[in-house]
Amino acid sequence: MNAPLRTLIALAGLVAFMALVGAGETTRGLERPEGLIGAGASLGLLLIGSWLAGRLMGAASLPRITGFLAFGMLVGPSLLGIVREEQLPYLRLVNDLATALIGLIAGGEIRMDFLLSRLKTVVAVGVGQVIFMFGAVALAALPLTGALGVGEDATRAQLICAVVLIATISTASSPAVAIAMIAELRARSDFPKTSLAIVVFKDLMLVVIFTIVITLTSRALLGESDGSPAKDLAVHLGGSLAAGGVAGAILALYAHRVGAAMGVVIPLACFGIALVSEALHLEPLLVALAAGLLMRNVWPEETEELFETIEELSLPVYCVFFAVAGARVPLAPLVGTVGLTAAALALVRAGAIWAGSWAGAALAGADAHTRRWVWTASVPQAAVTLALAGIVAETFAGEPFAQPIFSVVLAMIAIELVVGPILVKRAFLSAPDGAAADSGEEDKP
Amino acid sequence: MQVFLSILVLITLAIIATSKLFYRLRRARLGVMLFAGGWPAIAVGVLIGPHALELASDTAVYEATPLALAGLGWIGLLVGLQARRSVLRTLPRPVVRAAIWDVLSVAAIFLPLSAVTLRLLHPTAPPGPVLFAAGAIAVCSIGWSMETRSLLHAESPDAHASAMLVRVSGALGALAAIGALAVFDASTGAGPAAPRVHPALAAVIALALPALIAACVGLLGREALSQAGGSSADQLTVFLGIVALSAGAAAQLGLAALVAAAMTGVVLANISNRQTLSFERFILRAEHTVATLFALVAGVLLDPNIGLGGVALACAVAGARVLVKPALARRALRAGLPQGAAHAPTMIGPARQSPVALAIAVALLLEAPSPLLARTLAIVVLAGVLSDIAAYALSRPRRPGALQTTVGERSDGAAGARAGGES
């Protein structure tokens, strides 16, 4: 029996096993929060099931993380329902742990000397992407305002705000996918690092842009505001970066003065980042990103072992992170008007990313491969986009466009998460210098 | 403000952890003992938990449940993997005798001691919960710690021979403790069949279901490990998936997660191929990480408000351990000990609580959360700390000017094989 068939059988057996366990769920007559009991088993299902699905994708020369995502979607509340909606909140801490680790990896991948040598390309492409994405999505959203909940009786202010908000949210991208692909392909050439730097730079720009947009739109629609949405956002995002700086300094201090038991310290640190982020309403990905960036660039020798240990822990982290992301994405919006709107905007967005990247790369004098492929890493969207869409939904809860925008954004994320990794893999594999290893290679024992 | 204070405390603790003084404390004999039991991590868990700084809110406590279950799965799998047929067949008779006598002593001494003490402390409480808590404490009292390096004062073959026997018998005791947990759990109405069928039949089903889970997950694990091949990242992922799945599935069916995970380990150990055996090194490499995280979560889950009565019970259990276990171990292992080794400091080791005790208490708490079991967990932790301190005091060299070394300063080559695993 060939390996893919055995994998498929194992996967089917696993899903059937979990369906039976779910059917026999018992609370022993005790009152428990809904979904708590099954969350542990769901964690195991998502971890090992996504890994098996990733292997199937790898056998088909597709990115493994597409398998992680697809498995999460399959067993999630939208399809088979083995991982139920009420279980997802209890996977949040595990997900935040995974997010923190991914953030550390992402920050650790960005070296300032490399960044400075590529600064022109990073800034030009990043700015180009933002300008083109914002403009193109805003223009494309204008005829689609009906699907965004802005009817004929809407005011001009509502129309403009809805369009501006969805255009702003669309500029966000997910560094997690780029990081995961760098790890999967063991891509060490300059191109993947440049791509990641652009995604991170763009997301940091988005902090400022979104703050301005949310301030202006809330003033326009909610009246004279005390700036609290912007203030909250500034605290949320600015505080995340500051907390990351503190976390990075402590980790570097430990690595320098003690340097032992890194395998214990890193998960504890990620646990701490997740806990503190929840308590202070910070963004764990940004906290960890800032920590990783600081450690890699200020204390590179002291933290070398720390980053090696982080890399060893990365595969199970990606499995959990992307499988949970897949389970969280509701697939119902993909059907009907919302799905069509999302598909149209996703296509426009991708086109705008390509155009903005090409223009920026050409302006910066980047090589042909960069001009052709650097756009791909900015296609996938995930946690940051979800967070921004959530802020919009919460801030403008009384407006007719809040929930439709949220649904459309979720649908866009679903589409881009499936397509994005495939594009990124193609781009990284075709890099001319130190071409990435194929994902079929295994570690030596 | 409280959140900021809590974070400040955590940062301070983190900075202290970076100090050389702290590192030296860890390597001192008492430090090794306490860290082997996970007590400092538990203390941090209590500090950040809902009963102290409240940095970990009640919501965070619930969110920690999947992690705690994964930790239980890891511990259970580790214990179960020791139960290889080829190894069990060659166990020395004194070791088997020690494990059997230990279980009998727990039934004869620790169970009545706990029940009577609890009844004296809570005379008006209904008998059901009192007996349940007493049974839980008794199950947690089975076995002993396998960490003996902190007790090795002299580089003598006798000391190392006795240490070896203590470790091996401790490992067997851990298996026995989990077996006792399975029986205890089944007898208290665990499992999906309990409300629907006769209690005796429900108990049989509650014993059979973990075995069924183990068989399914074990077979899946074997296949997945074969596919993972020599890749360290893939093996780690599969391993973590197996532990979370076996423990989580048991918890979802209202069974003790630890039992199902241990049975999964037994299945894997006995249907293993080369790949399965090679991934055990990850268990050993990840040992400290998982143990520390698990201890942290246990600290968050326990309820430290046990009052003087709870403290008295913990003292009674620790006292019984110190009085009974070393004497029992000496008697049972005598045939396997070199002459003179019966009174080596390592023979104090059986007074120390088995690391599986914490896992058993957490498993029961997660299966049927209640304030009673949260306090029972605290009593188990306190009994463990007290027995470690007592063992340290009793094992100190008595000769004036005797050389006191830190654990790390002795040659590691003389520490012996890791049969049964060290905590």
PDB file of N, CA and C in Angstrom, chain A residues 6-7 14 18 21-22 24-26 28 30 32 36-41 44-45 47 51 55 64 89-90 97 250 254 257-258 263-264 267-268 271 275 278-280 312 315-316 443, chain B residues 3 7 11 18 48 62-63 65-67 185 188-190 192 220 223-224 227 230 232-234 237-238 240-241 244-245 248-249 251-254 285 288-289 292-293 296 366-369:
ATOM      1  N   ARG A   6      -2.052   5.113   2.722  1.00  0.00           N
ATOM      2  CA  ARG A   6      -2.001   4.806   4.162  1.00  0.00           C
ATOM      3  C   ARG A   6      -2.314   6.047   4.975  1.00  0.00           C
ATOM      4  N   THR A   7      -1.814   7.175   4.523  1.00  0.00           N
ATOM      5  CA  THR A   7      -2.096   8.423   5.226  1.00  0.00           C
ATOM      6  C   THR A   7      -3.584   8.735   5.194  1.00  0.00           C
ATOM      7  N   LEU A  14      -8.911   8.336  12.011  1.00  0.00           N
ATOM      8  CA  LEU A  14      -8.840   9.325  13.082  1.00  0.00           C
ATOM      9  C   LEU A  14     -10.144  10.114  13.182  1.00  0.00           C
ATOM     10  N   MET A  18     -12.803  10.067  16.340  1.00  0.00           N
ATOM     11  CA  MET A  18     -13.202  11.266  17.073  1.00  0.00           C
ATOM     12  C   MET A  18     -14.692  11.514  16.983  1.00  0.00           C
ATOM     13  N   VAL A  21     -16.095   9.303  19.646  1.00  0.00           N
ATOM     14  CA  VAL A  21     -15.821   9.854  20.979  1.00  0.00           C
ATOM     15  C   VAL A  21     -16.756  11.022  21.255  1.00  0.00           C
ATOM     16  N   GLY A  22     -16.945  11.868  20.256  1.00  0.00           N
ATOM     17  CA  GLY A  22     -17.842  13.002  20.418  1.00  0.00           C
ATOM     18  C   GLY A  22     -19.265  12.567  20.715  1.00  0.00           C
ATOM     19  N   GLY A  24     -20.098   9.978  22.330  1.00  0.00           N
ATOM     20  CA  GLY A  24     -20.174   9.413  23.670  1.00  0.00           C
ATOM     21  C   GLY A  24     -19.814  10.395  24.765  1.00  0.00           C
ATOM     22  N   GLU A  25     -19.699  11.667  24.411  1.00  0.00           N
ATOM     23  CA  GLU A  25     -19.277  12.667  25.386  1.00  0.00           C
ATOM     24  C   GLU A  25     -20.168  12.646  26.622  1.00  0.00           C
ATOM     25  N   THR A  26     -19.530  12.708  27.801  1.00  0.00           N
ATOM     26  CA  THR A  26     -20.300  12.693  29.038  1.00  0.00           C
ATOM     27  C   THR A  26     -19.720  13.687  30.015  1.00  0.00           C
ATOM     28  N   ARG A  28     -20.493  13.417  33.342  1.00  0.00           N
ATOM     29  CA  ARG A  28     -20.631  12.797  34.665  1.00  0.00           C
ATOM     30  C   ARG A  28     -21.614  13.579  35.531  1.00  0.00           C
ATOM     31  N   LEU A  30     -21.987  16.620  35.884  1.00  0.00           N
ATOM     32  CA  LEU A  30     -21.485  17.867  36.471  1.00  0.00           C
ATOM     33  C   LEU A  30     -21.754  19.011  35.518  1.00  0.00           C
ATOM     34  N   ARG A  32     -20.580  21.891  33.459  1.00  0.00           N
ATOM     35  CA  ARG A  32     -19.305  22.363  32.940  1.00  0.00           C
ATOM     36  C   ARG A  32     -19.580  23.390  31.850  1.00  0.00           C
ATOM     37  N   LEU A  36     -15.960  22.723  26.987  1.00  0.00           N
ATOM     38  CA  LEU A  36     -14.701  22.546  27.725  1.00  0.00           C
ATOM     39  C   LEU A  36     -14.197  21.113  27.635  1.00  0.00           C
ATOM     40  N   ILE A  37     -15.125  20.165  27.793  1.00  0.00           N
ATOM     41  CA  ILE A  37     -14.714  18.768  27.870  1.00  0.00           C
ATOM     42  C   ILE A  37     -14.036  18.298  26.594  1.00  0.00           C
ATOM     43  N   GLY A  38     -14.577  18.680  25.462  1.00  0.00           N
ATOM     44  CA  GLY A  38     -14.054  18.151  24.205  1.00  0.00           C
ATOM     45  C   GLY A  38     -12.848  18.895  23.662  1.00  0.00           C
ATOM     46  N   ALA A  39     -12.483  20.014  24.308  1.00  0.00           N
ATOM     47  CA  ALA A  39     -11.407  20.843  23.746  1.00  0.00           C
ATOM     48  C   ALA A  39     -10.070  20.104  23.722  1.00  0.00           C
ATOM     49  N   GLY A  40      -9.812  19.293  24.758  1.00  0.00           N
ATOM     50  CA  GLY A  40      -8.540  18.562  24.815  1.00  0.00           C
ATOM     51  C   GLY A  40      -8.394  17.578  23.673  1.00  0.00           C
ATOM     52  N   ALA A  41      -9.470  16.800  23.454  1.00  0.00           N
ATOM     53  CA  ALA A  41      -9.431  15.837  22.352  1.00  0.00           C
ATOM     54  C   ALA A  41      -9.338  16.555  21.009  1.00  0.00           C
ATOM     55  N   GLY A  44      -5.799  17.378  20.214  1.00  0.00           N
ATOM     56  CA  GLY A  44      -5.079  16.221  19.660  1.00  0.00           C
ATOM     57  C   GLY A  44      -5.481  15.934  18.228  1.00  0.00           C
ATOM     58  N   LEU A  45      -6.785  16.037  17.962  1.00  0.00           N
ATOM     59  CA  LEU A  45      -7.282  15.794  16.599  1.00  0.00           C
ATOM     60  C   LEU A  45      -6.671  16.774  15.611  1.00  0.00           C
ATOM     61  N   LEU A  47      -3.965  18.534  15.912  1.00  0.00           N
ATOM     62  CA  LEU A  47      -2.511  18.411  15.808  1.00  0.00           C
ATOM     63  C   LEU A  47      -2.119  17.260  14.880  1.00  0.00           C
ATOM     64  N   TRP A  51      -1.326  17.299  10.691  1.00  0.00           N
ATOM     65  CA  TRP A  51      -0.018  16.785  10.263  1.00  0.00           C
ATOM     66  C   TRP A  51      -0.182  15.751   9.148  1.00  0.00           C
ATOM     67  N   ARG A  55       0.896  15.980   5.128  1.00  0.00           N
ATOM     68  CA  ARG A  55       1.678  14.993   4.389  1.00  0.00           C
ATOM     69  C   ARG A  55       0.990  14.655   3.058  1.00  0.00           C
ATOM     70  N   ARG A  64       2.411  22.136   2.821  1.00  0.00           N
ATOM     71  CA  ARG A  64       1.828  21.391   3.936  1.00  0.00           C
ATOM     72  C   ARG A  64       0.836  22.240   4.712  1.00  0.00           C
ATOM     73  N   PRO A  89     -13.127  28.582  21.918  1.00  0.00           N
ATOM     74  CA  PRO A  89     -12.558  29.512  22.916  1.00  0.00           C
ATOM     75  C   PRO A  89     -11.561  28.843  23.860  1.00  0.00           C
ATOM     76  N   TYR A  90     -11.729  27.523  24.113  1.00  0.00           N
ATOM     77  CA  TYR A  90     -10.819  26.844  25.051  1.00  0.00           C
ATOM     78  C   TYR A  90      -9.518  26.425  24.388  1.00  0.00           C
ATOM     79  N   LEU A  97      -0.255  30.632  22.543  1.00  0.00           N
ATOM     80  CA  LEU A  97       1.097  30.089  22.712  1.00  0.00           C
ATOM     81  C   LEU A  97       1.753  29.912  21.342  1.00  0.00           C
ATOM     82  N   ILE A 250      14.240  40.544  28.692  1.00  0.00           N
ATOM     83  CA  ILE A 250      14.331  39.527  29.756  1.00  0.00           C
ATOM     84  C   ILE A 250      14.860  38.207  29.196  1.00  0.00           C
ATOM     85  N   TYR A 254      18.315  36.305  30.231  1.00  0.00           N
ATOM     86  CA  TYR A 254      18.401  34.918  30.664  1.00  0.00           C
ATOM     87  C   TYR A 254      19.394  34.152  29.784  1.00  0.00           C
ATOM     88  N   ARG A 257      22.984  35.322  30.767  1.00  0.00           N
ATOM     89  CA  ARG A 257      23.500  35.047  32.109  1.00  0.00           C
ATOM     90  C   ARG A 257      23.398  33.581  32.508  1.00  0.00           C
ATOM     91  N   VAL A 258      22.402  32.897  32.027  1.00  0.00           N
ATOM     92  CA  VAL A 258      22.237  31.496  32.410  1.00  0.00           C
ATOM     93  C   VAL A 258      22.400  30.595  31.188  1.00  0.00           C
ATOM     94  N   GLY A 263      14.795  24.754  26.357  1.00  0.00           N
ATOM     95  CA  GLY A 263      13.573  24.044  25.998  1.00  0.00           C
ATOM     96  C   GLY A 263      12.451  24.279  26.988  1.00  0.00           C
ATOM     97  N   VAL A 264      12.808  24.664  28.225  1.00  0.00           N
ATOM     98  CA  VAL A 264      11.790  25.004  29.222  1.00  0.00           C
ATOM     99  C   VAL A 264      11.442  26.478  29.131  1.00  0.00           C
ATOM    100  N   PRO A 267       8.906  27.830  25.946  1.00  0.00           N
ATOM    101  CA  PRO A 267       7.462  27.675  26.140  1.00  0.00           C
ATOM    102  C   PRO A 267       6.937  28.488  27.315  1.00  0.00           C
ATOM    103  N   LEU A 268       7.741  28.593  28.387  1.00  0.00           N
ATOM    104  CA  LEU A 268       7.303  29.422  29.520  1.00  0.00           C
ATOM    105  C   LEU A 268       7.178  30.876  29.095  1.00  0.00           C
ATOM    106  N   PHE A 271       4.147  31.264  27.071  1.00  0.00           N
ATOM    107  CA  PHE A 271       3.016  31.204  27.979  1.00  0.00           C
ATOM    108  C   PHE A 271       2.832  32.555  28.646  1.00  0.00           C
ATOM    109  N   LEU A 275      -0.325  35.061  28.322  1.00  0.00           N
ATOM    110  CA  LEU A 275      -1.073  35.430  29.529  1.00  0.00           C
ATOM    111  C   LEU A 275      -1.126  36.949  29.704  1.00  0.00           C
ATOM    112  N   GLU A 278      -3.278  38.666  27.109  1.00  0.00           N
ATOM    113  CA  GLU A 278      -4.707  38.581  27.394  1.00  0.00           C
ATOM    114  C   GLU A 278      -5.090  39.547  28.510  1.00  0.00           C
ATOM    115  N   ALA A 279      -4.252  39.599  29.546  1.00  0.00           N
ATOM    116  CA  ALA A 279      -4.572  40.455  30.689  1.00  0.00           C
ATOM    117  C   ALA A 279      -4.568  41.934  30.314  1.00  0.00           C
ATOM    118  N   LEU A 280      -3.642  42.326  29.438  1.00  0.00           N
ATOM    119  CA  LEU A 280      -3.507  43.749  29.090  1.00  0.00           C
ATOM    120  C   LEU A 280      -4.148  44.089  27.748  1.00  0.00           C
ATOM    121  N   GLU A 312      13.274  24.142  16.480  1.00  0.00           N
ATOM    122  CA  GLU A 312      12.976  22.727  16.698  1.00  0.00           C
ATOM    123  C   GLU A 312      11.521  22.517  17.074  1.00  0.00           C
ATOM    124  N   LEU A 315       7.337  22.950  13.990  1.00  0.00           N
ATOM    125  CA  LEU A 315       6.349  22.197  13.205  1.00  0.00           C
ATOM    126  C   LEU A 315       5.043  21.949  13.962  1.00  0.00           C
ATOM    127  N   PRO A 316       5.068  21.423  15.196  1.00  0.00           N
ATOM    128  CA  PRO A 316       3.789  21.241  15.887  1.00  0.00           C
ATOM    129  C   PRO A 316       3.064  22.561  16.103  1.00  0.00           C
ATOM    130  N   ASP A 443      14.694  15.752   8.450  1.00  0.00           N
ATOM    131  CA  ASP A 443      15.831  16.023   9.317  1.00  0.00           C
ATOM    132  C   ASP A 443      16.638  14.763   9.497  1.00  0.00           C
TER     133      ASP A 443
ATOM    134  N   VAL B   3      -3.386  43.927  37.759  1.00  0.00           N
ATOM    135  CA  VAL B   3      -2.740  43.252  36.627  1.00  0.00           C
ATOM    136  C   VAL B   3      -1.300  43.731  36.489  1.00  0.00           C
ATOM    137  N   ILE B   7       2.100  41.540  36.826  1.00  0.00           N
ATOM    138  CA  ILE B   7       3.116  41.450  35.773  1.00  0.00           C
ATOM    139  C   ILE B   7       4.470  41.846  36.327  1.00  0.00           C
ATOM    140  N   ILE B  11       7.786  39.607  36.220  1.00  0.00           N
ATOM    141  CA  ILE B  11       9.041  40.068  35.625  1.00  0.00           C
ATOM    142  C   ILE B  11      10.164  39.944  36.649  1.00  0.00           C
ATOM    143  N   THR B  18      17.197  34.513  36.287  1.00  0.00           N
ATOM    144  CA  THR B  18      18.388  34.642  35.457  1.00  0.00           C
ATOM    145  C   THR B  18      19.652  34.769  36.298  1.00  0.00           C
ATOM    146  N   ILE B  48       0.259  33.077  40.330  1.00  0.00           N
ATOM    147  CA  ILE B  48      -0.425  33.774  39.234  1.00  0.00           C
ATOM    148  C   ILE B  48      -1.889  33.353  39.112  1.00  0.00           C
ATOM    149  N   TYR B  62      -9.762  27.755  32.806  1.00  0.00           N
ATOM    150  CA  TYR B  62     -10.490  26.837  31.936  1.00  0.00           C
ATOM    151  C   TYR B  62      -9.750  26.640  30.625  1.00  0.00           C
ATOM    152  N   GLU B  63      -9.217  27.750  30.102  1.00  0.00           N
ATOM    153  CA  GLU B  63      -8.492  27.648  28.826  1.00  0.00           C
ATOM    154  C   GLU B  63      -7.250  26.791  28.971  1.00  0.00           C
ATOM    155  N   THR B  65      -7.164  23.984  30.426  1.00  0.00           N
ATOM    156  CA  THR B  65      -7.546  22.568  30.512  1.00  0.00           C
ATOM    157  C   THR B  65      -6.969  21.723  29.380  1.00  0.00           C
ATOM    158  N   PRO B  66      -7.072  22.151  28.097  1.00  0.00           N
ATOM    159  CA  PRO B  66      -6.457  21.314  27.045  1.00  0.00           C
ATOM    160  C   PRO B  66      -4.962  21.110  27.262  1.00  0.00           C
ATOM    161  N   LEU B  67      -4.282  22.156  27.755  1.00  0.00           N
ATOM    162  CA  LEU B  67      -2.843  22.023  28.015  1.00  0.00           C
ATOM    163  C   LEU B  67      -2.588  21.032  29.145  1.00  0.00           C
ATOM    164  N   ASP B 185     -11.174   4.879  39.614  1.00  0.00           N
ATOM    165  CA  ASP B 185     -12.016   5.682  38.739  1.00  0.00           C
ATOM    166  C   ASP B 185     -13.251   4.902  38.296  1.00  0.00           C
ATOM    167  N   THR B 188     -16.022   4.581  40.803  1.00  0.00           N
ATOM    168  CA  THR B 188     -16.722   5.788  41.263  1.00  0.00           C
ATOM    169  C   THR B 188     -17.643   6.357  40.198  1.00  0.00           C
ATOM    170  N   GLY B 189     -18.081   5.511  39.272  1.00  0.00           N
ATOM    171  CA  GLY B 189     -19.081   5.953  38.302  1.00  0.00           C
ATOM    172  C   GLY B 189     -18.532   6.714  37.121  1.00  0.00           C
ATOM    173  N   ALA B 190     -17.316   6.421  36.710  1.00  0.00           N
ATOM    174  CA  ALA B 190     -16.742   7.103  35.546  1.00  0.00           C
ATOM    175  C   ALA B 190     -17.303   6.519  34.259  1.00  0.00           C
ATOM    176  N   PRO B 192     -19.154   6.907  30.102  1.00  0.00           N
ATOM    177  CA  PRO B 192     -20.448   7.280  29.539  1.00  0.00           C
ATOM    178  C   PRO B 192     -21.568   6.312  29.889  1.00  0.00           C
ATOM    179  N   LEU B 220      -2.781   4.128  15.483  1.00  0.00           N
ATOM    180  CA  LEU B 220      -2.603   5.359  14.702  1.00  0.00           C
ATOM    181  C   LEU B 220      -1.201   5.919  14.916  1.00  0.00           C
ATOM    182  N   GLU B 223       1.480   3.975  13.046  1.00  0.00           N
ATOM    183  CA  GLU B 223       1.481   4.296  11.621  1.00  0.00           C
ATOM    184  C   GLU B 223       2.090   5.669  11.382  1.00  0.00           C
ATOM    185  N   ALA B 224       1.672   6.640  12.207  1.00  0.00           N
ATOM    186  CA  ALA B 224       2.176   8.005  12.022  1.00  0.00           C
ATOM    187  C   ALA B 224       3.687   8.068  12.260  1.00  0.00           C
ATOM    188  N   GLN B 227       5.576   6.856   9.350  1.00  0.00           N
ATOM    189  CA  GLN B 227       5.626   7.857   8.283  1.00  0.00           C
ATOM    190  C   GLN B 227       6.568   9.000   8.630  1.00  0.00           C
ATOM    191  N   GLY B 230      12.774   9.402  10.283  1.00  0.00           N
ATOM    192  CA  GLY B 230      13.816   9.939  11.145  1.00  0.00           C
ATOM    193  C   GLY B 230      13.701  11.433  11.387  1.00  0.00           C
ATOM    194  N   SER B 232      13.026  14.653  13.104  1.00  0.00           N
ATOM    195  CA  SER B 232      12.796  14.996  14.501  1.00  0.00           C
ATOM    196  C   SER B 232      11.553  15.864  14.657  1.00  0.00           C
ATOM    197  N   ALA B 233      11.359  16.795  13.732  1.00  0.00           N
ATOM    198  CA  ALA B 233      10.193  17.688  13.827  1.00  0.00           C
ATOM    199  C   ALA B 233       8.898  16.900  13.678  1.00  0.00           C
ATOM    200  N   ASP B 234       8.871  15.977  12.719  1.00  0.00           N
ATOM    201  CA  ASP B 234       7.655  15.180  12.511  1.00  0.00           C
ATOM    202  C   ASP B 234       7.389  14.269  13.694  1.00  0.00           C
ATOM    203  N   THR B 237       5.880  16.238  16.501  1.00  0.00           N
ATOM    204  CA  THR B 237       4.480  16.582  16.226  1.00  0.00           C
ATOM    205  C   THR B 237       3.563  15.383  16.472  1.00  0.00           C
ATOM    206  N   VAL B 238       3.969  14.233  15.962  1.00  0.00           N
ATOM    207  CA  VAL B 238       3.151  13.028  16.145  1.00  0.00           C
ATOM    208  C   VAL B 238       3.027  12.693  17.632  1.00  0.00           C
ATOM    209  N   LEU B 240       3.260  14.671  20.266  1.00  0.00           N
ATOM    210  CA  LEU B 240       2.364  15.600  20.955  1.00  0.00           C
ATOM    211  C   LEU B 240       0.906  15.328  20.586  1.00  0.00           C
ATOM    212  N   GLY B 241       0.669  14.970  19.322  1.00  0.00           N
ATOM    213  CA  GLY B 241      -0.699  14.656  18.902  1.00  0.00           C
ATOM    214  C   GLY B 241      -1.233  13.428  19.615  1.00  0.00           C
ATOM    215  N   ALA B 244      -2.060  14.299  23.338  1.00  0.00           N
ATOM    216  CA  ALA B 244      -3.271  15.108  23.476  1.00  0.00           C
ATOM    217  C   ALA B 244      -4.513  14.299  23.116  1.00  0.00           C
ATOM    218  N   LEU B 245      -4.402  13.467  22.086  1.00  0.00           N
ATOM    219  CA  LEU B 245      -5.558  12.696  21.629  1.00  0.00           C
ATOM    220  C   LEU B 245      -5.987  11.653  22.656  1.00  0.00           C
ATOM    221  N   GLY B 248      -7.238  13.499  25.814  1.00  0.00           N
ATOM    222  CA  GLY B 248      -8.441  14.269  25.526  1.00  0.00           C
ATOM    223  C   GLY B 248      -9.647  13.386  25.260  1.00  0.00           C
ATOM    224  N   ALA B 249      -9.447  12.292  24.513  1.00  0.00           N
ATOM    225  CA  ALA B 249     -10.562  11.395  24.216  1.00  0.00           C
ATOM    226  C   ALA B 249     -11.103  10.775  25.509  1.00  0.00           C
ATOM    227  N   ALA B 251     -10.908  12.073  28.528  1.00  0.00           N
ATOM    228  CA  ALA B 251     -11.600  13.114  29.288  1.00  0.00           C
ATOM    229  C   ALA B 251     -12.990  13.372  28.713  1.00  0.00           C
ATOM    230  N   GLN B 252     -13.096  13.337  27.395  1.00  0.00           N
ATOM    231  CA  GLN B 252     -14.386  13.604  26.764  1.00  0.00           C
ATOM    232  C   GLN B 252     -15.413  12.512  27.094  1.00  0.00           C
ATOM    233  N   LEU B 253     -14.899  11.299  27.351  1.00  0.00           N
ATOM    234  CA  LEU B 253     -15.792  10.199  27.712  1.00  0.00           C
ATOM    235  C   LEU B 253     -15.965  10.070  29.220  1.00  0.00           C
ATOM    236  N   GLY B 254     -15.476  11.045  29.969  1.00  0.00           N
ATOM    237  CA  GLY B 254     -15.651  11.026  31.417  1.00  0.00           C
ATOM    238  C   GLY B 254     -14.749  10.033  32.122  1.00  0.00           C
ATOM    239  N   ARG B 285      14.119  14.411  26.123  1.00  0.00           N
ATOM    240  CA  ARG B 285      14.555  15.788  25.896  1.00  0.00           C
ATOM    241  C   ARG B 285      13.497  16.782  26.326  1.00  0.00           C
ATOM    242  N   HIS B 288      11.827  18.037  30.945  1.00  0.00           N
ATOM    243  CA  HIS B 288      11.785  19.198  31.823  1.00  0.00           C
ATOM    244  C   HIS B 288      10.762  20.224  31.368  1.00  0.00           C
ATOM    245  N   THR B 289      10.693  20.402  30.047  1.00  0.00           N
ATOM    246  CA  THR B 289       9.746  21.393  29.518  1.00  0.00           C
ATOM    247  C   THR B 289       8.328  21.045  29.910  1.00  0.00           C
ATOM    248  N   THR B 292       7.667  21.080  33.748  1.00  0.00           N
ATOM    249  CA  THR B 292       7.568  22.429  34.305  1.00  0.00           C
ATOM    250  C   THR B 292       6.236  23.083  33.934  1.00  0.00           C
ATOM    251  N   LEU B 293       5.866  22.968  32.662  1.00  0.00           N
ATOM    252  CA  LEU B 293       4.594  23.568  32.236  1.00  0.00           C
ATOM    253  C   LEU B 293       3.425  22.916  32.959  1.00  0.00           C
ATOM    254  N   LEU B 296       3.196  24.127  36.460  1.00  0.00           N
ATOM    255  CA  LEU B 296       2.662  25.499  36.454  1.00  0.00           C
ATOM    256  C   LEU B 296       1.134  25.478  36.370  1.00  0.00           C
ATOM    257  N   LEU B 366      -9.543  17.219  36.821  1.00  0.00           N
ATOM    258  CA  LEU B 366     -10.027  17.581  35.483  1.00  0.00           C
ATOM    259  C   LEU B 366     -11.233  16.736  35.088  1.00  0.00           C
ATOM    260  N   GLU B 367     -11.268  15.516  35.580  1.00  0.00           N
ATOM    261  CA  GLU B 367     -12.352  14.613  35.217  1.00  0.00           C
ATOM    262  C   GLU B 367     -13.661  15.045  35.886  1.00  0.00           C
ATOM    263  N   ALA B 368     -13.544  15.441  37.141  1.00  0.00           N
ATOM    264  CA  ALA B 368     -14.733  15.827  37.906  1.00  0.00           C
ATOM    265  C   ALA B 368     -14.398  17.052  38.744  1.00  0.00           C
ATOM    266  N   PRO B 369     -14.338  18.233  38.124  1.00  0.00           N
ATOM    267  CA  PRO B 369     -13.907  19.422  38.862  1.00  0.00           C
ATOM    268  C   PRO B 369     -14.816  19.712  40.052  1.00  0.00           C
TER     269      PRO B 369
END
